[in-house]
Coordinates of C-alpha atoms in Angstrom, one line a residue:
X1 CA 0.0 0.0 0.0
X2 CA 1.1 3.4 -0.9
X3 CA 0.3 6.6 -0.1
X4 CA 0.6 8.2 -2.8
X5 CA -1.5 6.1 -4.3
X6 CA -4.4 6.8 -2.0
X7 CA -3.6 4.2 0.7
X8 CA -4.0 1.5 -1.9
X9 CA -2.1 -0.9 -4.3
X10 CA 0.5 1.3 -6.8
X11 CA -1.3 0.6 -10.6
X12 CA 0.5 -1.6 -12.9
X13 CA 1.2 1.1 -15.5
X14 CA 3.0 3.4 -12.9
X15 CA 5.3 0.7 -12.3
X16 CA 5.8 0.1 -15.7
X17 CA 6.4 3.7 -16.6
X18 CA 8.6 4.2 -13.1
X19 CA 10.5 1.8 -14.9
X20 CA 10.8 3.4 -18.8
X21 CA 11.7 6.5 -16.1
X22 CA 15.1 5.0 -14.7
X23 CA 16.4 4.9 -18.2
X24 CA 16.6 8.7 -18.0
X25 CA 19.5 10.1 -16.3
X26 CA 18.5 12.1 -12.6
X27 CA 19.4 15.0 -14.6
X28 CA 17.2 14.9 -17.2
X29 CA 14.0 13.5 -15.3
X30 CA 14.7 16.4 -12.7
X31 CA 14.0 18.6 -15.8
X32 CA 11.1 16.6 -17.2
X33 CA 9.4 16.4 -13.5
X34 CA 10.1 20.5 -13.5
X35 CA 8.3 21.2 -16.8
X36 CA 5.4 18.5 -15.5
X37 CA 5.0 20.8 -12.4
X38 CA 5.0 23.7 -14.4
X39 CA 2.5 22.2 -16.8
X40 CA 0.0 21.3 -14.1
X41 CA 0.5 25.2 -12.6
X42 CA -0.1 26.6 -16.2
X43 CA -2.8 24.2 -17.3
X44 CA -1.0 24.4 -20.1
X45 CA 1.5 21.3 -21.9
X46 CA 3.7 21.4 -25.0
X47 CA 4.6 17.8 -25.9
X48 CA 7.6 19.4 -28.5
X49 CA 9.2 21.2 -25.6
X50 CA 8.9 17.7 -23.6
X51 CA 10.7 15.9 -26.1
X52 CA 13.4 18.3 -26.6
X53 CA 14.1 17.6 -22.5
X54 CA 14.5 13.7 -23.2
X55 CA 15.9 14.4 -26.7
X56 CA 15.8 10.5 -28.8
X57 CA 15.4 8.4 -25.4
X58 CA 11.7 8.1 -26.0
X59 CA 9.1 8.1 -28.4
X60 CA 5.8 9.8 -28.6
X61 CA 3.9 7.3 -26.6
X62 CA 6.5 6.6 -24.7
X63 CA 6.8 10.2 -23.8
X64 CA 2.8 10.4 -23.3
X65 CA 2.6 7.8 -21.2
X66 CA 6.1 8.8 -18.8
X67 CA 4.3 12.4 -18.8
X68 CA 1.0 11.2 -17.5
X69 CA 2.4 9.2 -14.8
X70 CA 4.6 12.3 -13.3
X71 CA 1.5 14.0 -13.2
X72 CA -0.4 11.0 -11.1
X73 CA 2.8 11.4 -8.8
X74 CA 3.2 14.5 -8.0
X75 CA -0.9 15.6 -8.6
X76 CA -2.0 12.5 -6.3
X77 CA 0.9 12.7 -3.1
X78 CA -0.1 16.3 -3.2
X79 CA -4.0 15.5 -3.1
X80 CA -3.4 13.1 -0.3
X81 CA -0.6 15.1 1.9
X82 CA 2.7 13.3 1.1
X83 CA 5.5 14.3 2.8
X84 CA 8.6 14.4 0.9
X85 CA 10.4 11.8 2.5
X86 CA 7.8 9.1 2.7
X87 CA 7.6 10.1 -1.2
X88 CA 11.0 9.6 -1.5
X89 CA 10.9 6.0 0.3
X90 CA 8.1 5.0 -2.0
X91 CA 9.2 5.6 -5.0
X92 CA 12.5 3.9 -4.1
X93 CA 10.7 0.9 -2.9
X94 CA 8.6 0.9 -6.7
X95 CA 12.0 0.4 -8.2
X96 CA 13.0 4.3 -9.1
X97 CA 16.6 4.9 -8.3
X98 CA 17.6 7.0 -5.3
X99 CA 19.4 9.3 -7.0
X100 CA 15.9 9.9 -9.8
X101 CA 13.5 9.8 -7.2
X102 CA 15.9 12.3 -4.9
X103 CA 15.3 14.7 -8.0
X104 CA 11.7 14.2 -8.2
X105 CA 11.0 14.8 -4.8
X106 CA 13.3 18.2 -4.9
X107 CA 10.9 19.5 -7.3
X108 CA 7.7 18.2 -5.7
X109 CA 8.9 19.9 -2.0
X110 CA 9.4 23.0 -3.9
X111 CA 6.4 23.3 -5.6
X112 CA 4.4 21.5 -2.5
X113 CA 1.9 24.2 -1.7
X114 CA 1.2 26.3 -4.7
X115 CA 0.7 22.7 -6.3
X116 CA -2.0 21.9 -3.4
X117 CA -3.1 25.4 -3.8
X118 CA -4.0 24.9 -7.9
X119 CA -5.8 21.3 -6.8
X120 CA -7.8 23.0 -4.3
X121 CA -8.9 25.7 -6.7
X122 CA -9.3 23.4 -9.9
X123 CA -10.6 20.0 -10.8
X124 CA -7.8 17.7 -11.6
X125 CA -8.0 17.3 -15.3
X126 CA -5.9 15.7 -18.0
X127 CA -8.9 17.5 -20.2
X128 CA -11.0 20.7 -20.4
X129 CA -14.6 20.3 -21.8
X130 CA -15.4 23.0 -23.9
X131 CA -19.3 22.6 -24.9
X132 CA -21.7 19.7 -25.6
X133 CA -24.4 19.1 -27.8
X134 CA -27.4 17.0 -27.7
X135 CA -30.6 16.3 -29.7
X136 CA -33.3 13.4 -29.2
X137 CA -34.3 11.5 -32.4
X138 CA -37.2 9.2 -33.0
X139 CA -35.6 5.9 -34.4
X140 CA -38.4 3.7 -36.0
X141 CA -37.8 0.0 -34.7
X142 CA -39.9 -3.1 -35.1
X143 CA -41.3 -5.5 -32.2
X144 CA -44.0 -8.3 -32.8
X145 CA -44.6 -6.7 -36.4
X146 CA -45.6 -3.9 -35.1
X147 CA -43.6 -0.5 -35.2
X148 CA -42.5 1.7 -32.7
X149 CA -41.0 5.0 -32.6
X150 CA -38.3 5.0 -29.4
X151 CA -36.7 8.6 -28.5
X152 CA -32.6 8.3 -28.6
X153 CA -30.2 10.8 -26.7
X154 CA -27.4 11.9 -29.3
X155 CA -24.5 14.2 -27.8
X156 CA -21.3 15.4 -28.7
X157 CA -18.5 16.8 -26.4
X158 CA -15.9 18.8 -27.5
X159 CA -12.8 18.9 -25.2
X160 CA -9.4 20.0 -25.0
X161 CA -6.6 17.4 -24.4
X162 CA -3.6 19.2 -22.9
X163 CA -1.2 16.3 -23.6
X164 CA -1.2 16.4 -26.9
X165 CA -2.3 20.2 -27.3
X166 CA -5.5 19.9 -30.0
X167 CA -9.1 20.0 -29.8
X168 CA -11.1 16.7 -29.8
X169 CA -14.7 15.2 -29.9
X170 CA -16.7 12.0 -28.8
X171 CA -20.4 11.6 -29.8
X172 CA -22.6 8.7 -28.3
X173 CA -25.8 7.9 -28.3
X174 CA -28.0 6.5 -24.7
X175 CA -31.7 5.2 -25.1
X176 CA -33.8 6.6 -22.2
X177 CA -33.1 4.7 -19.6
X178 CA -28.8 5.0 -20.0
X179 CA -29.8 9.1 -20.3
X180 CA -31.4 8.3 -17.0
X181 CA -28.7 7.1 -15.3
X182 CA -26.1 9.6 -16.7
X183 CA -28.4 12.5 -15.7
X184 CA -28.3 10.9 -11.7
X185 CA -24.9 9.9 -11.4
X186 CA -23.8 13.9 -13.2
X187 CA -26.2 15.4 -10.9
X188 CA -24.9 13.0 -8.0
X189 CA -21.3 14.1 -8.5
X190 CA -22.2 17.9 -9.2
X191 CA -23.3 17.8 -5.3
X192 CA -20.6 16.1 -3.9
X193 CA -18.2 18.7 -5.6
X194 CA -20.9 21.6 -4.7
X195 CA -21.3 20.8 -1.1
X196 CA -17.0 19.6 -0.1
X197 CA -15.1 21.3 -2.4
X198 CA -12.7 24.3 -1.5
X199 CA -12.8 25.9 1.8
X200 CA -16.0 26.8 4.2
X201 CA -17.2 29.9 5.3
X202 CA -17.4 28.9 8.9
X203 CA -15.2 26.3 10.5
X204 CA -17.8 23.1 11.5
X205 CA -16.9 20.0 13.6
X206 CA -15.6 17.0 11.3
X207 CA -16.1 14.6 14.4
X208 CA -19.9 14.6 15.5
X209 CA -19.1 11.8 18.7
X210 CA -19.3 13.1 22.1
X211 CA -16.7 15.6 22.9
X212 CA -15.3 13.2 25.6
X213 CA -14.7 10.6 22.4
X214 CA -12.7 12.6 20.4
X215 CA -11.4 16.1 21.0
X216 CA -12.0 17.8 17.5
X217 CA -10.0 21.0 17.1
X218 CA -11.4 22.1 13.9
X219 CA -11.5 25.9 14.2
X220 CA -7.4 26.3 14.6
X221 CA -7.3 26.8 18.1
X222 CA -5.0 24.2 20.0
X223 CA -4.7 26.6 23.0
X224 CA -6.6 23.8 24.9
X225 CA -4.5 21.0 23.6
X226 CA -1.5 21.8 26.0
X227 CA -3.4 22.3 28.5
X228 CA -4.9 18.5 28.8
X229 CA -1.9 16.5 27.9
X230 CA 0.7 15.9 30.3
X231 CA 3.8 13.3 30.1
X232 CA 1.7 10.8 31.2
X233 CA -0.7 11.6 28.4
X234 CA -0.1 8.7 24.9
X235 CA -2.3 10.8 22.7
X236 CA -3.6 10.1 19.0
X237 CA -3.7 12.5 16.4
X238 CA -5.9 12.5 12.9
X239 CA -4.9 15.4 10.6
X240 CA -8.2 16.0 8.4
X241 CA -10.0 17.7 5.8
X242 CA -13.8 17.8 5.3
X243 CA -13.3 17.4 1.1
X244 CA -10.3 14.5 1.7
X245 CA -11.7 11.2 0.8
X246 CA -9.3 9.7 3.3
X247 CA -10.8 11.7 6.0
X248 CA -14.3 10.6 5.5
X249 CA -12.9 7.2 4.9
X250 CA -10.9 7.1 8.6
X251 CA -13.4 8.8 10.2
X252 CA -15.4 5.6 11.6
X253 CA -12.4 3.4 12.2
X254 CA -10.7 6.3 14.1
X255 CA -14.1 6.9 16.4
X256 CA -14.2 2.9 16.8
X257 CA -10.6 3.1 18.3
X258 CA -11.3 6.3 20.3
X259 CA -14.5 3.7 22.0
X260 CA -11.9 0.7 22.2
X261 CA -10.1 3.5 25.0
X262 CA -13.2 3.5 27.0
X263 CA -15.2 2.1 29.3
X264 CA -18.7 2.6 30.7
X265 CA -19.3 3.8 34.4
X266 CA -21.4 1.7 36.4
X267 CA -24.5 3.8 35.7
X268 CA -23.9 2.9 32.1
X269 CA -24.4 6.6 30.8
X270 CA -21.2 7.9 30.8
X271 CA -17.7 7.1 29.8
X272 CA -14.4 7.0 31.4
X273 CA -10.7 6.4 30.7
X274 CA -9.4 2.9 30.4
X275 CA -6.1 4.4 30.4
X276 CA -4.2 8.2 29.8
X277 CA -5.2 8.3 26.2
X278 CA -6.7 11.1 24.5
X279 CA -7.9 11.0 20.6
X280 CA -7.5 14.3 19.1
X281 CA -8.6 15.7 15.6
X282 CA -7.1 18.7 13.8
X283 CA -8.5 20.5 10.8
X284 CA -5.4 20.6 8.7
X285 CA -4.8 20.0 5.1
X286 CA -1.3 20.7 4.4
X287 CA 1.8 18.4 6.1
X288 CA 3.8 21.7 6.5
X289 CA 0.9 23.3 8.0
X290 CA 1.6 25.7 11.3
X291 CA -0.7 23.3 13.6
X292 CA 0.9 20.4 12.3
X293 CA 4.4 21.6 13.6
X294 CA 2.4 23.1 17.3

């Protein structure tokens, strides 16, 4: 399991492309992975300039494909809080040379927050839609002998690839009930995005357990943090953010441990400690973040 790769197995085609990446030297994937980063901050890719870089070591799709897996690397360990080092050891582990994935990281450290800051503002996009068109068509089909006149959903999406720099377009067609299901699981996802993305107005609890569960520091202040814990104290902390997936994903398992630690009284209505162990929660995105260090 890797973190950069969301807590989960690393995909096959990473490791082959981590692979076609060693056959660079460290100098010249240090300045691939810098115009990658600059790429992603610009929204903008040149695939000439690219190959000048790795000059007659790849080909196009070779190229393509090394590109598109720098940007999973250094777009996903910055979507899921990667610290440098732990990127470092990953990659190492995957098979990338020390002295490759020592480059890579430099640039990634560098770039670290204004690289969160463009994910946080932007959707994460190989692509960039630029309109669509629809139209419904009667289409005249036959059943028992008898003919019948069934609407079809026609649309055509026009799109910008940023790889490879040129306008494209894919039409397809959906009978009702396909057109049905696209218009839920669109409307679905536009909510998600609507109601977690970006930052909140107001700071709000991420933890909604009873306070003596899990202490849940979500508006910044950690004034009351020192004074609870003592050097008697073994304390737990979860870094979180409300629009991380991780963070929704841990936030069960991390209240089931924060139970494990406790123990009814005998009146059954409230809880006490088992031991000197506190579970705290802290509102905080970015590894190098202020609270992180306090």
């Amino acid at each position: 399991r890797f973190r950069f790769c969301g807590g989960e197995d690393c995909a096959d085609w990473i490791l082959a492309e981590i692979f076609t990446l060693s056959k660079l030297s460290s100098v010249k994937l240090k300045l691939l992975c810098q115009y990658v980063m600059q790429a992603i901050l610009a929204d903008i890719l040149h695939l000439s300039e690219a190959q000048k870089i790795v000059g007659d070591k790849f080909e196009s799709g070779d190229l393509k494909a090394s590109i598109r897996a720098l940007q999973y690397i250094l777009t996903m360990s910055a979507k899921h809080s990667v610290d440098g080092q732990s990127l470092l050891n990953e990659l190492t582990q995957l098979g990338l040379p020390k002295e490759h994935a020592n480059a890579l990281v430099k640039i990634y450290d560098e770039h670290f927050e204004k690289l969160t800051d463009k994910l946080r503002s932007s959707v994460m996009r190989l692509t960039k839609m630029n309109d669509i068109h629809w139209n419904i068509f009667d289409v005249k089909t036959t059943n028992n002998l008898h003919d019948m006149h069934l609407p079809v959903v026609t649309m055509n999406l026009n799109y910008d690839d940023n790889i490879e720099n040129q306008a494209k377009s894919i039409s397809f067609s959906m009978n009702p009930e396909q057109f049905a299901v696209l218009l839920a699981e669109s409307g679905a996802t536009f909510r998600l995005f609507s109601s977690d993305a970006g930052t909140y107005k107001e700071a709000r609890p991420f933890f909604i357990s009873p306070k003596s569960l899990i202490n849940d520091y979500f508006d910044g202040n950690l004034a009351p943090v020192f004074q609870t814990i003592n050097s008697h104290t073994f304390v737990f902390v979860m870094y979180y953010a409300h629009f991380c997936g991780i963070s929704r994903r841990m936030r069960d398992p991390y209240e089931n441990a924060a139970a494990f630690y406790r123990e009814r009284t005998q009146n059954g209505n409230d809880t006490v400690d088992k031991f000197h162990v506190k579970f705290i929660a802290v509102n905080c995105f970015y590894h190098t973040g202020q609270c992180r260090k306090s």
